[in-house]
XYZ file of N, CA, C and O in Angstrom:
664
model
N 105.093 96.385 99.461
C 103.777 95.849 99.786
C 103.547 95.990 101.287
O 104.231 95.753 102.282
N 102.603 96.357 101.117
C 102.173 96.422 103.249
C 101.720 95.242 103.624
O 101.282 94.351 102.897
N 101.853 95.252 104.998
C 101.120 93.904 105.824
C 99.526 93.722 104.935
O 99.002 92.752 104.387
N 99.122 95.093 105.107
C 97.622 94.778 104.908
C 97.238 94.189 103.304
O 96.394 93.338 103.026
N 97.799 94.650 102.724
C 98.122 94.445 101.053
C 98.412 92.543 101.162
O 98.041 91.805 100.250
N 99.182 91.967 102.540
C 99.770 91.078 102.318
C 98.831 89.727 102.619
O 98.680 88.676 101.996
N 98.169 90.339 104.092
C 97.409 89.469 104.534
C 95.919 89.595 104.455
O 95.166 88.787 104.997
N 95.552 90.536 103.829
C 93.972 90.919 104.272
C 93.340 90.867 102.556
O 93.825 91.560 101.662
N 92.291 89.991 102.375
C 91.755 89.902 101.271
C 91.209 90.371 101.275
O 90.733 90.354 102.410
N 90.284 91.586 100.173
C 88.823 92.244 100.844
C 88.503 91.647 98.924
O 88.876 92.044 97.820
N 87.620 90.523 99.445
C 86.774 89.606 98.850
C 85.835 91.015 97.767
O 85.774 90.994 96.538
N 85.388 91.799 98.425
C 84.427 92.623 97.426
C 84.722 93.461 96.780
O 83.928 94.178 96.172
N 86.343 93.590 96.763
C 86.700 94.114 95.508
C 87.134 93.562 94.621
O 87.919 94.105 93.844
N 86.671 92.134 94.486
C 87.399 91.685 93.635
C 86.223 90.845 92.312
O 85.538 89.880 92.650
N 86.179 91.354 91.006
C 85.077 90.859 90.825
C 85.202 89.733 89.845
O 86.168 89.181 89.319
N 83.662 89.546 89.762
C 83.267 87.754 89.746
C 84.052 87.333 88.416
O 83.974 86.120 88.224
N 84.740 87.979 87.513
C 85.740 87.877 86.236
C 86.696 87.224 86.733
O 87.057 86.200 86.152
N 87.192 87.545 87.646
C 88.396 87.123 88.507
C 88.616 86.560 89.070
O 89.679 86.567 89.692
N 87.186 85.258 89.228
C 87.667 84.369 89.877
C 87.208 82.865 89.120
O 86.523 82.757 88.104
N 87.622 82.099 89.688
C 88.103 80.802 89.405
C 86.299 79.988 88.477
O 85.234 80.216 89.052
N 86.294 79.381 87.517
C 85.001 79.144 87.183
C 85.316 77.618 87.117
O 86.311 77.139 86.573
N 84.407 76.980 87.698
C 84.361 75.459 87.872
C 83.033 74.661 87.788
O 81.953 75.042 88.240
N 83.288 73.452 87.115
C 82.335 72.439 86.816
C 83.023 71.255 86.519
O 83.914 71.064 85.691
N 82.549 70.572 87.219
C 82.900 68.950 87.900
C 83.117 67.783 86.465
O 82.120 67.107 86.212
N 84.091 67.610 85.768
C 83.840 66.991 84.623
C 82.766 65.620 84.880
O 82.565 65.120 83.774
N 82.096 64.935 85.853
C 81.654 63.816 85.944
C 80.153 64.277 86.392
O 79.379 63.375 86.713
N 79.605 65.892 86.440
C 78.348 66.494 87.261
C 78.061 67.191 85.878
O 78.907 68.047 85.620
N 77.087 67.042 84.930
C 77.085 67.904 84.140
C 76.007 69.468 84.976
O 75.806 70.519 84.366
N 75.572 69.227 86.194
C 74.727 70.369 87.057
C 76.077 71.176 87.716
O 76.040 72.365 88.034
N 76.931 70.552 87.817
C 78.089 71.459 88.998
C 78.631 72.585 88.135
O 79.233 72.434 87.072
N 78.341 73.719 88.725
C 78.913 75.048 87.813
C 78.926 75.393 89.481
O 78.107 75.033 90.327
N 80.453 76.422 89.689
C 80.170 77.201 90.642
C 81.840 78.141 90.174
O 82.637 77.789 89.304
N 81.932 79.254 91.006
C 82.712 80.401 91.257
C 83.708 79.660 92.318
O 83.185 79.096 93.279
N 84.685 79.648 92.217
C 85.927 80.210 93.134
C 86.842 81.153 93.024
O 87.245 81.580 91.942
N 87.300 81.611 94.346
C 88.284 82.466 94.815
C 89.151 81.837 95.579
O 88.694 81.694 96.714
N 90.034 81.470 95.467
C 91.366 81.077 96.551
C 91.721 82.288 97.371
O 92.202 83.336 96.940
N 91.414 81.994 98.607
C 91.817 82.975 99.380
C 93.444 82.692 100.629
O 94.150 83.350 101.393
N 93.346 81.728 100.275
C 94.729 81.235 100.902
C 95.987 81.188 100.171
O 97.039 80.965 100.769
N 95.942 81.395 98.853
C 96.998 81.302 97.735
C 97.261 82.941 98.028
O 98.301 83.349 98.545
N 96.399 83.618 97.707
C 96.298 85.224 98.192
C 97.283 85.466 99.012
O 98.164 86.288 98.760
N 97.218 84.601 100.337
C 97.940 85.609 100.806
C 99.439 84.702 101.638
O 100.232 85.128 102.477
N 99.327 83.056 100.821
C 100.902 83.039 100.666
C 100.866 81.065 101.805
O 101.728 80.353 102.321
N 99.312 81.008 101.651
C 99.572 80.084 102.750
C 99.468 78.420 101.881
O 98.929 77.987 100.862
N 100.185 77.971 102.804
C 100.661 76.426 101.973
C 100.114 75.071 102.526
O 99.977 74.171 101.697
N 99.746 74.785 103.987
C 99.045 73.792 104.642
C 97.544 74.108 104.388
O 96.859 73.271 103.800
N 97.136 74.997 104.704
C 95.522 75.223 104.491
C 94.762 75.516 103.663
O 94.803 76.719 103.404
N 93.968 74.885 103.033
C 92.991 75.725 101.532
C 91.591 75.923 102.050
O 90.765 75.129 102.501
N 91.574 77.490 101.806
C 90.342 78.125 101.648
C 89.688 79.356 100.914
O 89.944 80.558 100.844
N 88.606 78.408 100.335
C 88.484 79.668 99.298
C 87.378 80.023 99.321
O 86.739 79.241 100.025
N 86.543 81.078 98.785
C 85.130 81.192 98.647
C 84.241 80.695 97.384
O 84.678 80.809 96.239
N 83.111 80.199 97.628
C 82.759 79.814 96.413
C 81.022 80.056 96.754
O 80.363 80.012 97.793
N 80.682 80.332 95.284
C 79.655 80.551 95.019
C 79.228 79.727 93.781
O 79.805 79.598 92.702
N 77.632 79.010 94.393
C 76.861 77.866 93.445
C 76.018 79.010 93.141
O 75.634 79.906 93.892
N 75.743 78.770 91.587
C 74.448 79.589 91.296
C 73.115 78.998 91.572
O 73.249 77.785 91.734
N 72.234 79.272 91.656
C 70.623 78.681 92.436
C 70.203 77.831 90.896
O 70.174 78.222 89.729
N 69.869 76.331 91.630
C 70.043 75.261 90.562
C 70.442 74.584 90.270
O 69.946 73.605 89.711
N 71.939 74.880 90.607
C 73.290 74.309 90.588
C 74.015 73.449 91.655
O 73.775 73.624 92.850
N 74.730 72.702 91.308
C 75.782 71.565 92.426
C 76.966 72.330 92.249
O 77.403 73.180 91.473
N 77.354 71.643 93.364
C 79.121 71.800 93.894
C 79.361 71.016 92.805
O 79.031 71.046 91.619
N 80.206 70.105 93.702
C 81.259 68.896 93.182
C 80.168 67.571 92.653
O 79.224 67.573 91.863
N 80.606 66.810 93.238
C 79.656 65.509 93.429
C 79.964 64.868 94.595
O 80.711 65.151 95.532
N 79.246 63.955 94.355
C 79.244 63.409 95.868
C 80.288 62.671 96.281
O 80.412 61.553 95.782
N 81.239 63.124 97.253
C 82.799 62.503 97.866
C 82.897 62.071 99.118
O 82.018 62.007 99.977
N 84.038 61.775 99.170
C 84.470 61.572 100.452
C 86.114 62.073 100.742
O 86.381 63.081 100.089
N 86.918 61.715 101.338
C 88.145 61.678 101.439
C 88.722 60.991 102.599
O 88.342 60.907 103.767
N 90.041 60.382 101.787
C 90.524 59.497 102.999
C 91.800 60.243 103.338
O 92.363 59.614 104.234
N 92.326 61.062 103.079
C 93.640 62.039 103.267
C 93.656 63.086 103.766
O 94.629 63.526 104.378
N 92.269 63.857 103.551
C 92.392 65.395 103.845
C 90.964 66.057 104.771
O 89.970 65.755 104.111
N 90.748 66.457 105.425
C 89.500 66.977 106.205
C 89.494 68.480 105.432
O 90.350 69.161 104.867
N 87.986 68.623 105.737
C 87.279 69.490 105.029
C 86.513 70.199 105.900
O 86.313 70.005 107.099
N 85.997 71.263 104.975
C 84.621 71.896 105.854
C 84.122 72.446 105.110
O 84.291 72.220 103.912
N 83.173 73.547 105.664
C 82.312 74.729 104.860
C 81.196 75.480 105.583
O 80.316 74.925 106.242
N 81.296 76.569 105.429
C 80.486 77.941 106.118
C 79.800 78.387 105.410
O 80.438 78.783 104.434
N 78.366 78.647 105.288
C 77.310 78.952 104.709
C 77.424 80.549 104.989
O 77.123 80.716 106.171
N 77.716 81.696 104.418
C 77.815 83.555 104.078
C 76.022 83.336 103.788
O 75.095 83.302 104.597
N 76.036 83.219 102.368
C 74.593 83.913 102.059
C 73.936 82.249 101.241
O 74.421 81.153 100.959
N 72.648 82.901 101.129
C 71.742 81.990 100.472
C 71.355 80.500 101.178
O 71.540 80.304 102.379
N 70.953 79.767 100.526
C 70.274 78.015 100.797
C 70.632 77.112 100.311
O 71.279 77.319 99.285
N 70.485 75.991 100.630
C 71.231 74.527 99.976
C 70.614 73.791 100.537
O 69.878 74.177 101.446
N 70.742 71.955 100.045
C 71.076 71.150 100.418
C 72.355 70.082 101.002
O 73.008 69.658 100.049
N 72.633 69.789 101.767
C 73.693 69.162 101.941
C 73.169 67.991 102.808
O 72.343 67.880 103.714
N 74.329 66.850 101.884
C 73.576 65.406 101.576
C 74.987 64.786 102.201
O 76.114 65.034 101.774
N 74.596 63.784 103.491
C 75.831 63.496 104.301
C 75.551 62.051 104.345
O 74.840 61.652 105.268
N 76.033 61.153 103.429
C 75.254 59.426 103.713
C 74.709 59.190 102.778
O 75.026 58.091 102.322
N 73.808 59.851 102.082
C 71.964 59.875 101.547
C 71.385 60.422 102.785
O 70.207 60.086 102.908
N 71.838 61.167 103.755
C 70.995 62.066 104.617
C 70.521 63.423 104.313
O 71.276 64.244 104.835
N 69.617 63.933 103.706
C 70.019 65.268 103.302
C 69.452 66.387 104.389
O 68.584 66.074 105.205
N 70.112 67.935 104.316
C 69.732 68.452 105.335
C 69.562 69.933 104.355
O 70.154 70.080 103.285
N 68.670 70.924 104.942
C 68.745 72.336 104.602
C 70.038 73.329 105.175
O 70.372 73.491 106.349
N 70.391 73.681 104.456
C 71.951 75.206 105.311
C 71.197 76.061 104.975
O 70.302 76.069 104.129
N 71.678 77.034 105.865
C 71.761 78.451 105.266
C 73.047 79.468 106.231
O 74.218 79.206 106.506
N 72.263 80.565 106.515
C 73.780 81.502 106.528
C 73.916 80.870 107.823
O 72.885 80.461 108.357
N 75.263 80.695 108.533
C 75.890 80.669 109.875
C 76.051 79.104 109.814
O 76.647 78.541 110.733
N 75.492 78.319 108.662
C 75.583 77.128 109.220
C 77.158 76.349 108.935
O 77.614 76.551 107.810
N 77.926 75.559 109.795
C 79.235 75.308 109.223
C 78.920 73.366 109.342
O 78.067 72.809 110.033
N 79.774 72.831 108.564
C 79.881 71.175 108.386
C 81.335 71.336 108.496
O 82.121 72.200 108.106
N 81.463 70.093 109.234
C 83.214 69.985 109.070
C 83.368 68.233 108.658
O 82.461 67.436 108.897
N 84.606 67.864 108.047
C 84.192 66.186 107.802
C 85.624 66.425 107.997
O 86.433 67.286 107.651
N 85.641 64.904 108.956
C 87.023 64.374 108.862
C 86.809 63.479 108.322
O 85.777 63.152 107.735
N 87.962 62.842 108.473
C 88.679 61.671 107.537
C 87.721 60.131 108.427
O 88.249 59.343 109.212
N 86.319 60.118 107.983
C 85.789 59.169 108.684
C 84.983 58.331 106.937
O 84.118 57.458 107.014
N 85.415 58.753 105.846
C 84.255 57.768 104.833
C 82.693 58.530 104.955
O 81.630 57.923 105.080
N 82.816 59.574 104.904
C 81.076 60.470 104.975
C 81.218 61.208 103.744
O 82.003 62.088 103.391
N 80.200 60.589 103.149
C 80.039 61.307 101.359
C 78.879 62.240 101.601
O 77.706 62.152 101.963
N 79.574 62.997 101.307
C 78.891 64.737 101.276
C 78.971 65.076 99.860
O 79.674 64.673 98.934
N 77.535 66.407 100.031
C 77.148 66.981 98.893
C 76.566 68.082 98.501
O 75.389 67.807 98.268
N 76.837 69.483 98.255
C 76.209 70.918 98.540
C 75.360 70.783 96.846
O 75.890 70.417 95.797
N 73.994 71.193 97.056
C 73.458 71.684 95.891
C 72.528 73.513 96.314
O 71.831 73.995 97.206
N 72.845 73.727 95.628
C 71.735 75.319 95.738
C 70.640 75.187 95.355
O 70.340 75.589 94.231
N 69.742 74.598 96.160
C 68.336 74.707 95.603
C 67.582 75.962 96.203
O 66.498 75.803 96.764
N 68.142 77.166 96.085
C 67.419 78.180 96.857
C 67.087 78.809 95.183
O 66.993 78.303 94.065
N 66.974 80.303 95.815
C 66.547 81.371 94.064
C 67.683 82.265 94.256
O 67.624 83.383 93.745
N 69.173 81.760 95.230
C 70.274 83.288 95.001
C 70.944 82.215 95.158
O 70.795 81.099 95.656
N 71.892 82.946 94.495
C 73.839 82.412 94.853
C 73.712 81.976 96.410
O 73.390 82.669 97.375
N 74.050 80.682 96.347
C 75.005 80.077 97.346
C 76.018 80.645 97.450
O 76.691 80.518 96.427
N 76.622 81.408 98.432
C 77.898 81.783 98.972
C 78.397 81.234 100.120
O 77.645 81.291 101.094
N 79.791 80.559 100.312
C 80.339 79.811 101.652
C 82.024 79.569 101.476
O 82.732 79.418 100.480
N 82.168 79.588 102.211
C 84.184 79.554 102.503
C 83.764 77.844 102.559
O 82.767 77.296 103.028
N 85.091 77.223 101.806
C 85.088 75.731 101.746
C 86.798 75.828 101.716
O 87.474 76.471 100.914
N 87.280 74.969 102.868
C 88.890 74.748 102.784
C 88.685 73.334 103.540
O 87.653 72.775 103.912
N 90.029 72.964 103.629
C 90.706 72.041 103.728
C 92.264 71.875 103.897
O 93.024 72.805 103.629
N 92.800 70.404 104.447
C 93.936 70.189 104.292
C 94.800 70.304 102.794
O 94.368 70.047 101.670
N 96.274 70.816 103.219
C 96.915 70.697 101.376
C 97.646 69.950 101.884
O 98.186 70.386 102.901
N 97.950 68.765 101.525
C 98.708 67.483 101.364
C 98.803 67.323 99.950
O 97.873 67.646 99.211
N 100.172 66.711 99.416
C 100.555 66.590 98.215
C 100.055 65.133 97.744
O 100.455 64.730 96.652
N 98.960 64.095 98.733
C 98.418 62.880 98.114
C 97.092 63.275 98.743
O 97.023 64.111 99.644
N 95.944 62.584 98.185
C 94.786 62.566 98.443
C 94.105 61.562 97.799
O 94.378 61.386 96.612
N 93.092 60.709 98.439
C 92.664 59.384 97.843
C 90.867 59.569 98.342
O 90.479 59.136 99.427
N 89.728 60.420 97.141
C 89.033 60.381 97.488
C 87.740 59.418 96.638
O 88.159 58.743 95.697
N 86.780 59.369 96.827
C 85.738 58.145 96.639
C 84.416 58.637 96.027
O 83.760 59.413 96.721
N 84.102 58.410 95.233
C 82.839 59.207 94.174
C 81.829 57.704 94.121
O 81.791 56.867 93.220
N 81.347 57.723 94.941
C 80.276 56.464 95.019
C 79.142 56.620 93.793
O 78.335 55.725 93.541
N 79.184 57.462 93.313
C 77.613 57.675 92.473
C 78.267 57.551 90.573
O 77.724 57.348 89.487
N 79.287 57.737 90.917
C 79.661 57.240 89.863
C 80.698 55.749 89.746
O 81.003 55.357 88.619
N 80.945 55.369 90.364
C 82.043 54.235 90.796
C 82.927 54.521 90.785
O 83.465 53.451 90.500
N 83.798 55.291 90.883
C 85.335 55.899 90.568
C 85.809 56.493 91.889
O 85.125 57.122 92.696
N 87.343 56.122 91.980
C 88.173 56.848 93.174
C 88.885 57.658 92.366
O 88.982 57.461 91.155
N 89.428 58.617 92.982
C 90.710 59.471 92.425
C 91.495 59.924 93.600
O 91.341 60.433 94.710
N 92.444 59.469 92.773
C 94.287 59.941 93.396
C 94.228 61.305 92.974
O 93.880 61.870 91.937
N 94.751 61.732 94.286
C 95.484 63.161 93.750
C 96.640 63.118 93.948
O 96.890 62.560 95.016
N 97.701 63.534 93.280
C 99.135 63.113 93.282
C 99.999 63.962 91.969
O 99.737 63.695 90.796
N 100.840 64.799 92.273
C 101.626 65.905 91.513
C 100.584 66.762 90.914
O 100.325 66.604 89.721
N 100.147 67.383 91.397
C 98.675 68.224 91.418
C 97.748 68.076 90.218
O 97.505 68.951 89.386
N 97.050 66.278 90.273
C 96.609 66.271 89.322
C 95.322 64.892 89.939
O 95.667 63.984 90.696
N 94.256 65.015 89.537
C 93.539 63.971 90.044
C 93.130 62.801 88.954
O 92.550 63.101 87.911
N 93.407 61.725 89.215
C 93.719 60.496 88.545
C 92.333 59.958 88.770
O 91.574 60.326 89.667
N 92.101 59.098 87.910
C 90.533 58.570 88.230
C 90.532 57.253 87.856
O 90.876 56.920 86.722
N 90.063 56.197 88.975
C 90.220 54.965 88.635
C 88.433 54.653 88.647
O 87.700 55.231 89.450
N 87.947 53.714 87.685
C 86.522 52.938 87.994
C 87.248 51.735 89.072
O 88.237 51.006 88.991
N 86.073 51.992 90.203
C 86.361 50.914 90.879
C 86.157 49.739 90.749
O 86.344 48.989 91.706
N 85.583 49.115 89.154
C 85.569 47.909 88.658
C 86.934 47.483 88.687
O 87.249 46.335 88.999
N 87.827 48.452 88.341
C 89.315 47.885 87.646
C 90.268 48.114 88.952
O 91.496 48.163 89.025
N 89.509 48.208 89.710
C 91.051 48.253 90.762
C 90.929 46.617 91.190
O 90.041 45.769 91.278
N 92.589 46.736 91.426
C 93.040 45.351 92.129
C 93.232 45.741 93.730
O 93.891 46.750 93.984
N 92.765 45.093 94.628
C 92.337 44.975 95.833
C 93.237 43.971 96.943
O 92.755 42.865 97.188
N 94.282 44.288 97.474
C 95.263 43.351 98.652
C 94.838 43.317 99.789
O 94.418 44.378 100.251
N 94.807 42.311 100.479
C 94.747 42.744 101.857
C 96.261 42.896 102.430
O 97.218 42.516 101.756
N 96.414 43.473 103.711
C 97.924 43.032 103.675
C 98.749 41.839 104.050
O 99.881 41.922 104.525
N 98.137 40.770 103.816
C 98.892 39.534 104.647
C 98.571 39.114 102.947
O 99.258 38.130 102.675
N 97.820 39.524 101.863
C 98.547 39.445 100.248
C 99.353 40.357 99.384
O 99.787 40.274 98.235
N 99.396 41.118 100.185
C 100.824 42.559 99.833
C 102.135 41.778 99.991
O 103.089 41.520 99.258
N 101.645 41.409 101.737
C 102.873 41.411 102.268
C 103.049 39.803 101.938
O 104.039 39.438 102.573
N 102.691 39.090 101.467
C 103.006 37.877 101.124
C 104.289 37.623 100.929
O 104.861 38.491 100.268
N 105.236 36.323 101.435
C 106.441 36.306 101.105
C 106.348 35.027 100.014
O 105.427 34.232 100.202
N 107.271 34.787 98.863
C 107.335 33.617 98.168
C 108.130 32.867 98.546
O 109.087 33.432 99.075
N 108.190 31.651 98.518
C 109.156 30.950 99.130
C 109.719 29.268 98.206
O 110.600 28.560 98.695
């Protein structure tokens, strides 16, 4: 295998069969395309992949994260992206980055073409993120995301964690 074979993805030969098809079990609108482009070519801290919303269509739903920072680069087409209940227009060149601050973000394609944009992030083997629109958190933990309603969680502070009995 050559370097170039090793490290260099060329995204347009690779077609849309071949890549990753996703929809949000809790969004019945979220349909979109991925490509892992960091698995490609061997890398283990960073995820980034390309993805494409079809026009109409949502990402994910609306999150947050308390473990891992994120981003995303607008290639081709239009959107919305919804930071709070703030919403804003993208298009090509535009990038968002979110750290680990509690900011629920949200990409929809309301244009008439494919949304296309690189979306990565941290790979950490825990992740604890927050779906306000539906009430539910999810753990990510042994590569699998766990989903709690936040009716049913039990809630410590730490001076009742750390409580001693006596």
């Amino acid at each position: 295998m050559s370097k170039t074979d090793k490290y260099v993805v060329r995204t347009s030969q690779i077609p849309v069969e071949r890549t990753f098809h996703f929809s949000h079990p809790f969004n019945t609108n979220s349909e979109m395309r991925i490509l892992p482009l960091s698995d490609r070519t061997g890398m283990k801290n960073l995820g980034v992949s390309l993805g494409r919303i079809p026009a109409g269509k949502e990402g994910f739903l609306p999150h947050s994260h308390m473990g891992q920072e994120e981003f995303i680069f607008v290639i081709e087409g239009e959107g919305t992206l919804s930071i709070d209940g703030e919403s804003t227009n993208i298009g090509p060149g535009d990038y968002a980055g979110f750290a680990i601050d509690g900011a629920v973000h949200h990409l929809v394609n309301n244009g008439s073409q494919d949304l296309i944009y690189l979306m990565g992030g941290e790979r950490t083997s825990t992740d604890v993120a927050r779906f306000p629109t539906i009430g539910k958190s999810g753990f990510w933990a042994n590569g699998t995301m766990h989903y709690v309603d936040d009716g049913d969680v039990t809630s410590l502070k730490p001076e009742e964690f750390a409580a001693s009995k006596s």
